[in-house]
């Protein structure tokens, strides 16, 4: 039914490619391409052994738009799933426009030299996609991604008006290292060490990094310290959820992670500008990435669960209502199925489902879209089928799950 080109061969790509192969009635041809072809070949071997499906592999530099256009033409792909880094979003979007195919990613564009996370430059390509008659689906991971779909589902099915949203991201996994990141260390540390920000009564309120913390009781996990961060799905949800008065994002961190991060920041290891070291130019955060464990290597060591969800409060039929929609994902089960831990799993599965929505035309359009722009129901149904089942708890309006 669809010919898909997946770019990037890290943990997220591994999960998404395994899931696409498991849905080979939809994805009749899969090509996995990345900077390091041997990583694609290793994933292809895993899929052949475990799923019994053969996929093609290729070498590609995703920063080179013309090379990507050429690869799209030689593979005949109709959908490009970008699971490389956020730095590649714009070049890959341009390649899709030039080749006239649909584009999907999981993270908004970041400039390598500027700590800025925003959709502006991607939304600006709306006209280009419209003119080419194809679509771009932005942020089809978990957060952004499933969290947007939870909010859309609530808006379309559970509420007449939504006023408050708290997005709560808990990783209670233990990999046994004093310090390591669960996805690309450079992207993770840039996000976490930036100032916090939330939206209230029509304006953004900035906080110092990790300034606001509360203890939240996560279903099936327990109580965890949860810190307010800026996260990209808030930018589109603020635009698309009508009646919204406040939206915040919280993520859990253990003491060891925070102590290491503060220390690394204090000594300049999180700097993203070049410094001179004995005549060689290095970017400290990139050097640090080279020293830290590869997130892919955490898979076999990580035990425990993740819980990511949204607490949504508003009105239905004139009565106040509050619900908590969430998924719990197990690191060891994720690894057993795909060879990657739950942070990659919770991102890679929705990436595959986003591609399914586009391939089956359940979600279609011309231009650039965020996840909440479409009917949430088919995506929610697919989450249950593809390994990320969700639950809804009805809460008392205003009730804090806090302790
Ligand atoms: P990894 O760093 O493990 O993998 C990235 C892959 O992209 C690597 O295989 C890398 O190649 C490849 N790559 C990087 N630059 C290029 C390039 N110029 N050309 C071709 N390939 C390139 O990252 P993850 O798998 O952890 O994350 C993938 C994406 O998912 C990221 O954008 C991340 O921000 C996003 N993400 C989204 C989440 C969500 O919930 N929405 C959560 C977690 C991650 P090489 O192997 O040679 O380095």
Coordinates of C-alpha atoms and ligand atoms in Angstrom, one line a residue:
X1 CA 0.0 0.0 0.0
X2 CA 2.8 2.5 0.8
X3 CA 6.5 2.7 0.1
X4 CA 8.3 4.4 3.0
X5 CA 11.8 5.8 3.4
X6 CA 13.0 6.0 7.0
X7 CA 16.0 8.3 7.8
X8 CA 18.2 7.9 10.9
X9 CA 19.2 4.6 12.5
X10 CA 19.1 5.3 16.3
X11 CA 16.9 3.8 18.9
X12 CA 13.7 5.6 17.8
X13 CA 14.3 4.5 14.2
X14 CA 14.9 0.9 15.2
X15 CA 11.5 0.7 16.9
X16 CA 9.6 2.5 14.2
X17 CA 11.2 0.3 11.5
X18 CA 10.4 -2.9 13.4
X19 CA 6.8 -1.7 13.8
X20 CA 6.5 -0.7 10.1
X21 CA 7.8 -4.2 9.1
X22 CA 5.3 -5.8 11.4
X23 CA 2.6 -3.9 9.5
X24 CA 3.9 -5.0 6.1
X25 CA 0.3 -5.1 4.7
X26 CA 0.5 -1.2 4.9
X27 CA 4.2 -0.7 4.3
X28 CA 4.9 -2.8 1.3
X29 CA 8.4 -1.4 0.8
X30 CA 10.7 -0.1 3.5
X31 CA 14.1 1.6 2.9
X32 CA 16.1 2.5 6.0
X33 CA 18.8 5.1 5.3
X34 CA 21.2 6.9 7.6
X35 CA 24.7 8.5 7.8
X36 CA 26.2 5.2 9.0
X37 CA 24.9 2.4 6.8
X38 CA 26.2 -0.4 9.0
X39 CA 23.6 0.7 11.7
X40 CA 20.8 0.3 9.1
X41 CA 22.2 -3.1 8.1
X42 CA 22.2 -4.2 11.8
X43 CA 18.5 -3.2 12.2
X44 CA 17.6 -4.9 8.8
X45 CA 19.2 -8.1 10.1
X46 CA 17.3 -7.9 13.4
X47 CA 14.0 -7.4 11.4
X48 CA 14.7 -10.3 9.0
X49 CA 15.4 -12.6 12.0
X50 CA 12.6 -11.5 14.3
X51 CA 9.8 -10.3 11.9
X52 CA 10.7 -12.3 8.8
X53 CA 10.6 -9.2 6.6
X54 CA 13.4 -7.9 4.3
X55 CA 14.0 -4.2 4.1
X56 CA 16.4 -2.2 2.0
X57 CA 19.2 0.0 3.4
X58 CA 21.2 2.9 2.1
X59 CA 23.8 5.5 3.1
X60 CA 22.5 9.2 3.2
X61 CA 23.6 12.6 4.4
X62 CA 20.3 14.1 5.5
X63 CA 21.8 17.6 5.4
X64 CA 22.1 17.2 1.6
X65 CA 18.7 18.0 0.2
X66 CA 19.7 17.0 -3.4
X67 CA 21.1 13.6 -2.3
X68 CA 17.8 12.9 -0.4
X69 CA 15.7 13.9 -3.4
X70 CA 17.8 11.4 -5.5
X71 CA 17.3 8.7 -2.9
X72 CA 13.5 9.3 -2.8
X73 CA 13.5 9.0 -6.6
X74 CA 15.5 5.8 -6.7
X75 CA 13.5 4.1 -3.9
X76 CA 10.2 5.4 -5.3
X77 CA 9.2 6.3 -1.7
X78 CA 5.8 8.1 -1.1
X79 CA 6.4 8.9 2.6
X80 CA 9.6 10.1 4.3
X81 CA 9.8 9.4 8.0
X82 CA 12.5 11.6 9.6
X83 CA 14.0 9.9 12.6
X84 CA 17.5 11.5 12.3
X85 CA 18.0 14.6 14.5
X86 CA 15.9 17.8 14.7
X87 CA 18.8 19.6 12.9
X88 CA 17.8 17.8 9.7
X89 CA 14.1 18.8 9.7
X90 CA 14.3 21.6 7.2
X91 CA 16.5 20.0 4.6
X92 CA 14.4 16.8 4.7
X93 CA 11.2 18.9 4.4
X94 CA 12.6 20.6 1.4
X95 CA 13.6 17.3 -0.2
X96 CA 10.0 16.1 0.3
X97 CA 8.6 19.2 -1.4
X98 CA 11.0 18.8 -4.3
X99 CA 10.2 15.2 -4.7
X100 CA 6.5 15.7 -4.1
X101 CA 6.1 13.2 -1.2
X102 CA 4.7 13.3 2.4
X103 CA 6.9 14.1 5.4
X104 CA 6.7 13.0 9.0
X105 CA 9.0 13.8 12.0
X106 CA 9.0 13.5 15.8
X107 CA 10.8 16.7 17.0
X108 CA 10.7 20.3 16.0
X109 CA 13.6 22.0 14.2
X110 CA 16.6 23.1 16.2
X111 CA 19.4 25.1 14.9
X112 CA 22.7 23.4 15.9
X113 CA 24.2 26.7 17.1
X114 CA 21.2 28.3 18.8
X115 CA 19.3 26.8 21.7
X116 CA 15.9 27.5 20.1
X117 CA 13.0 25.0 19.8
X118 CA 10.2 26.2 17.7
X119 CA 7.9 25.3 14.9
X120 CA 8.2 28.7 13.2
X121 CA 10.5 27.7 10.3
X122 CA 8.6 24.4 9.8
X123 CA 5.2 26.1 9.7
X124 CA 6.6 28.6 7.3
X125 CA 6.9 25.8 4.7
X126 CA 3.1 25.4 4.7
X127 CA 2.7 27.1 1.3
X128 CA 5.5 25.0 -0.3
X129 CA 3.7 21.8 0.8
X130 CA 0.4 23.0 -0.4
X131 CA 1.8 23.9 -3.8
X132 CA 3.5 20.5 -4.0
X133 CA 0.1 18.9 -3.1
X134 CA 1.6 16.9 -0.2
X135 CA 1.6 17.0 3.6
X136 CA 4.0 17.4 6.5
X137 CA 3.0 15.8 9.8
X138 CA 5.0 17.4 12.6
X139 CA 5.9 15.8 16.0
X140 CA 4.6 12.2 15.7
X141 CA 6.5 10.8 18.7
X142 CA 5.1 10.6 22.3
X143 CA 5.7 14.1 23.5
X144 CA 5.2 15.8 21.1
X145 CA 2.9 13.3 19.4
X146 CA 0.7 11.1 21.6
X147 CA 0.3 13.9 24.1
X148 CA -1.2 16.1 21.3
X149 CA -3.4 13.3 20.3
X150 CA -4.6 12.8 23.9
X151 CA -5.5 16.5 24.0
X152 CA -7.3 16.3 20.6
X153 CA -9.2 13.2 21.7
X154 CA -10.3 15.0 24.8
X155 CA -11.3 18.1 22.9
X156 CA -13.2 16.1 20.2
X157 CA -14.9 13.5 22.5
X158 CA -14.7 14.3 26.3
X159 CA -15.0 18.1 26.7
X160 CA -16.9 21.1 25.2
X161 CA -14.2 23.3 26.5
X162 CA -10.7 22.7 27.8
X163 CA -9.1 25.2 30.2
X164 CA -6.1 23.5 31.9
X165 CA -3.6 20.9 30.7
X166 CA -0.7 19.5 32.6
X167 CA 1.5 17.1 30.5
X168 CA 3.4 14.7 32.8
X169 CA 6.3 12.7 31.6
X170 CA 7.8 10.2 34.0
X171 CA 10.6 7.8 33.2
X172 CA 11.1 5.5 36.2
X173 CA 13.6 3.4 34.4
X174 CA 16.9 2.5 36.0
X175 CA 19.9 1.8 33.7
X176 CA 22.4 1.5 36.5
X177 CA 24.7 4.3 35.4
X178 CA 25.3 7.4 37.5
X179 CA 24.6 9.5 34.5
X180 CA 23.3 8.8 31.0
X181 CA 20.6 10.1 28.8
X182 CA 17.7 8.0 27.3
X183 CA 17.8 9.6 23.9
X184 CA 20.4 11.6 22.0
X185 CA 22.5 13.2 24.8
X186 CA 23.0 16.5 22.9
X187 CA 19.3 17.0 22.2
X188 CA 18.3 15.8 25.7
X189 CA 20.7 18.1 27.6
X190 CA 19.9 21.1 25.5
X191 CA 16.2 20.7 26.2
X192 CA 16.6 20.0 30.0
X193 CA 19.2 22.7 30.7
X194 CA 17.2 25.5 29.0
X195 CA 15.0 27.9 31.0
X196 CA 11.5 26.6 31.8
X197 CA 8.4 28.1 30.3
X198 CA 4.6 27.7 30.6
X199 CA 1.6 29.4 29.2
X200 CA -1.0 31.2 31.3
X201 CA -3.8 33.6 30.4
X202 CA -2.5 34.4 27.0
X203 CA 1.2 34.8 27.7
X204 CA 4.4 32.7 28.2
X205 CA 5.9 32.8 31.7
X206 CA 9.6 32.0 31.9
X207 CA 11.3 30.2 34.8
X208 CA 14.9 29.3 35.6
X209 CA 15.9 25.8 34.7
X210 CA 14.2 23.3 37.1
X211 CA 12.8 26.2 39.2
X212 CA 9.3 24.7 39.7
X213 CA 9.0 21.2 41.1
X214 CA 6.1 19.2 42.5
X215 CA 5.7 15.6 43.6
X216 CA 3.3 13.7 41.5
X217 CA 1.9 10.2 42.1
X218 CA 2.1 8.4 38.8
X219 CA -0.3 5.5 38.3
X220 CA 1.5 2.1 38.4
X221 CA 4.8 3.8 39.3
X222 CA 4.5 5.9 42.5
X223 CA 5.6 9.4 43.6
X224 CA 8.3 11.2 41.6
X225 CA 9.8 14.7 41.7
X226 CA 8.5 16.4 38.5
X227 CA 10.1 19.5 37.1
X228 CA 8.5 22.2 34.9
X229 CA 10.2 22.4 31.5
X230 CA 9.4 24.1 28.2
X231 CA 8.3 21.4 25.7
X232 CA 7.5 22.0 22.1
X233 CA 4.0 20.5 21.9
X234 CA 2.8 23.4 24.0
X235 CA 3.5 25.8 21.1
X236 CA 0.9 24.1 18.8
X237 CA -1.6 23.2 21.6
X238 CA -1.8 26.8 22.7
X239 CA -2.9 27.6 19.1
X240 CA -5.2 24.7 18.6
X241 CA -7.0 24.0 21.9
X242 CA -9.8 26.6 22.2
X243 CA -10.5 28.0 25.6
X244 CA -7.2 27.1 27.1
X245 CA -6.2 29.2 30.1
X246 CA -3.0 27.3 31.2
X247 CA -0.7 24.6 29.9
X248 CA 2.4 23.2 31.6
X249 CA 4.8 20.4 31.0
X250 CA 6.6 18.4 33.8
X251 CA 9.3 15.7 33.5
X252 CA 10.7 13.5 36.3
X253 CA 14.4 13.5 37.1
X254 CA 16.4 11.7 39.8
X255 CA 18.8 13.4 42.1
X256 CA 21.9 11.8 40.5
X257 CA 20.9 13.1 37.0
X258 CA 20.3 16.6 38.3
X259 CA 23.5 16.8 40.3
X260 CA 25.5 15.7 37.3
X261 CA 23.7 18.1 34.9
X262 CA 24.2 21.1 37.3
X263 CA 27.9 20.2 37.6
X264 CA 28.4 19.8 33.9
X265 CA 26.6 23.1 33.2
X266 CA 28.7 24.9 35.9
X267 CA 32.0 23.7 34.3
X268 CA 30.8 24.7 30.8
X269 CA 30.4 21.2 29.4
X270 CA 26.9 21.9 28.1
X271 CA 28.1 24.9 25.9
X272 CA 27.0 24.7 22.3
X273 CA 29.5 27.2 20.9
X274 CA 33.0 26.2 19.7
X275 CA 36.0 26.5 22.0
X276 CA 39.6 26.1 21.2
X277 CA 41.4 23.1 22.7
X278 CA 45.1 22.9 21.8
X279 CA 44.4 24.4 18.4
X280 CA 41.4 22.1 17.7
X281 CA 37.9 23.6 17.7
X282 CA 35.4 21.5 19.8
X283 CA 31.8 22.0 20.9
X284 CA 31.8 20.9 24.6
X285 CA 28.3 19.3 24.5
X286 CA 29.3 17.3 21.4
X287 CA 32.5 16.2 23.1
X288 CA 30.4 15.2 26.2
X289 CA 28.1 13.2 23.9
X290 CA 31.1 11.2 22.7
X291 CA 32.0 10.3 26.4
X292 CA 28.5 9.4 27.6
X293 CA 27.0 5.9 27.0
X294 CA 25.2 5.6 23.6
X295 CA 21.5 5.6 24.4
X296 CA 21.1 2.5 22.3
X297 CA 23.4 0.6 24.7
X298 CA 21.0 1.3 27.6
X299 CA 18.4 -1.1 26.2
X300 CA 19.6 -4.3 27.8
X301 CA 20.4 -2.7 31.1
X302 CA 17.2 -0.6 31.7
X303 CA 14.5 -1.9 34.1
X304 CA 11.2 -0.2 35.2
X305 CA 8.5 1.7 33.5
X306 CA 7.6 5.0 31.9
X307 CA 4.3 6.8 32.4
X308 CA 3.4 9.7 30.1
X309 CA 0.1 11.4 30.1
X310 CA -2.1 14.5 30.2
X311 CA -4.3 15.8 33.0
X312 CA -7.0 17.8 31.3
X313 CA -9.6 20.0 33.0
X314 CA -12.6 21.8 31.5
X315 CA -16.3 21.6 30.9
X316 CA -18.7 19.0 29.5
X317 CA -22.5 19.8 29.2
X318 CA -22.0 22.7 31.6
X319 CA -20.4 20.6 34.3
X320 CA -16.7 20.8 35.3
X321 CA -14.7 17.7 34.5
X322 CA -11.1 16.5 34.9
X323 CA -9.5 13.4 33.3
X324 CA -6.0 11.9 33.3
X325 CA -5.1 10.0 30.1
X326 CA -1.9 8.1 30.1
X327 CA 0.2 5.2 28.9
X328 CA 2.5 3.0 31.0
X329 CA 5.3 1.3 29.0
X330 CA 7.8 -1.3 30.3
X331 CA 11.5 -1.0 29.5
X332 CA 12.2 -4.7 29.5
X333 CA 9.2 -5.6 27.4
X334 CA 10.1 -2.9 24.9
X335 CA 13.6 -4.3 24.6
X336 CA 12.4 -7.9 24.3
X337 CA 10.3 -6.9 21.3
X338 CA 12.4 -4.4 19.5
X339 CA 15.9 -4.3 21.0
X340 CA 15.4 -0.8 22.3
X341 CA 14.2 0.6 25.7
X342 CA 10.9 2.3 26.4
X343 CA 11.9 5.9 25.6
X344 CA 12.8 4.8 22.1
X345 CA 9.7 2.6 22.0
X346 CA 7.2 5.3 23.1
X347 CA 8.6 7.5 20.3
X348 CA 9.1 4.9 17.6
X349 CA 5.6 3.4 17.8
X350 CA 3.7 6.7 17.3
X351 CA 6.1 7.6 14.5
X352 CA 5.0 4.4 12.8
X353 CA 1.3 5.1 13.6
X354 CA 1.7 8.6 12.1
X355 CA 3.0 7.1 8.9
X356 CA 0.1 4.6 9.0
X357 CA -2.4 7.5 9.3
X358 CA -0.8 9.1 6.2
X359 CA -0.4 5.9 4.2
X360 CA -4.0 4.8 4.8
X361 CA -5.3 8.4 4.2
X362 CA -7.1 8.4 7.5
X363 CA -5.2 11.6 8.0
X364 CA -4.8 13.6 4.8
X365 CA -4.3 17.2 3.6
X366 CA -2.0 19.5 1.8
X367 CA 0.3 21.7 3.9
X368 CA 2.0 21.5 7.3
X369 CA 0.0 20.0 10.2
X370 CA 0.4 19.2 13.9
X371 CA -1.0 16.0 15.4
X372 CA -4.1 17.7 16.9
X373 CA -5.3 19.0 13.5
X374 CA -6.8 15.6 12.8
X375 CA -9.4 13.2 14.1
X376 CA -7.7 11.6 17.1
X377 CA -9.8 8.4 17.2
X378 CA -8.1 6.3 14.5
X379 CA -4.7 7.1 16.1
X380 CA -5.9 6.3 19.6
X381 CA -7.3 2.9 18.3
X382 CA -4.0 2.1 16.7
X383 CA -2.1 3.0 20.0
X384 CA -4.0 0.1 21.6
X385 CA -3.2 -2.3 18.8
X386 CA 0.5 -1.3 18.3
X387 CA 1.7 -1.7 21.9
X388 CA 1.0 1.6 23.7
X389 CA -2.4 1.1 25.3
X390 CA -3.9 4.1 27.1
X391 CA -6.1 4.5 30.2
X392 CA -8.4 7.3 31.3
X393 CA -8.9 8.1 35.0
X394 CA -11.9 10.3 35.9
X395 CA -10.7 12.8 38.6
X396 CA -12.5 15.3 40.7
X397 CA -12.2 18.7 39.0
X398 CA -9.3 20.5 40.6
X399 CA -8.0 17.3 42.3
X400 CA -4.3 17.1 42.6
X401 CA -2.7 13.8 42.1
X402 CA 0.1 15.5 44.0
X403 CA 1.4 14.5 47.4
Ligands
LIG1 P1 20.0 8.9 17.9 O1 21.0 9.9 18.1 O2 20.1 7.6 18.6 O3 19.8 8.6 16.3 C1 19.9 9.6 15.4 C2 20.2 8.9 14.0 O4 20.2 9.9 13.0 C3 21.6 8.2 14.0 O5 21.5 7.0 13.4 C4 22.4 9.2 13.2 O6 23.5 8.7 12.5 C5 21.4 9.8 12.3 N1 21.8 11.1 11.7 C6 22.2 12.2 12.4 N2 22.6 13.1 11.5 C7 22.4 12.6 10.3 C8 22.6 13.1 9.0 N3 23.1 14.3 8.8 N4 22.3 12.3 7.9 C9 21.9 11.1 8.1 N5 21.6 10.5 9.3 C10 21.9 11.3 10.4 O7 18.6 9.6 18.2 P2 17.2 8.9 18.7 O8 16.9 7.7 17.9 O9 17.2 8.8 20.2 O10 16.2 10.1 18.4 C11 15.7 10.3 17.0 C12 14.8 11.5 16.9 O11 13.7 11.3 17.8 C13 15.5 12.8 17.4 O12 15.0 13.8 16.5 C14 14.9 13.0 18.7 O13 14.8 14.4 19.1 C15 13.5 12.5 18.5 N6 12.8 12.1 19.8 C16 11.5 12.5 19.9 C17 10.8 12.2 21.1 C18 9.3 12.4 21.2 O14 8.6 11.9 22.1 N7 8.7 13.2 20.3 C19 11.4 11.5 22.2 C20 12.8 11.0 21.9 C21 13.4 11.4 20.8 P3 24.8 8.1 13.1 O15 24.4 6.8 13.6 O16 25.8 8.1 12.0 O17 25.2 9.1 14.3

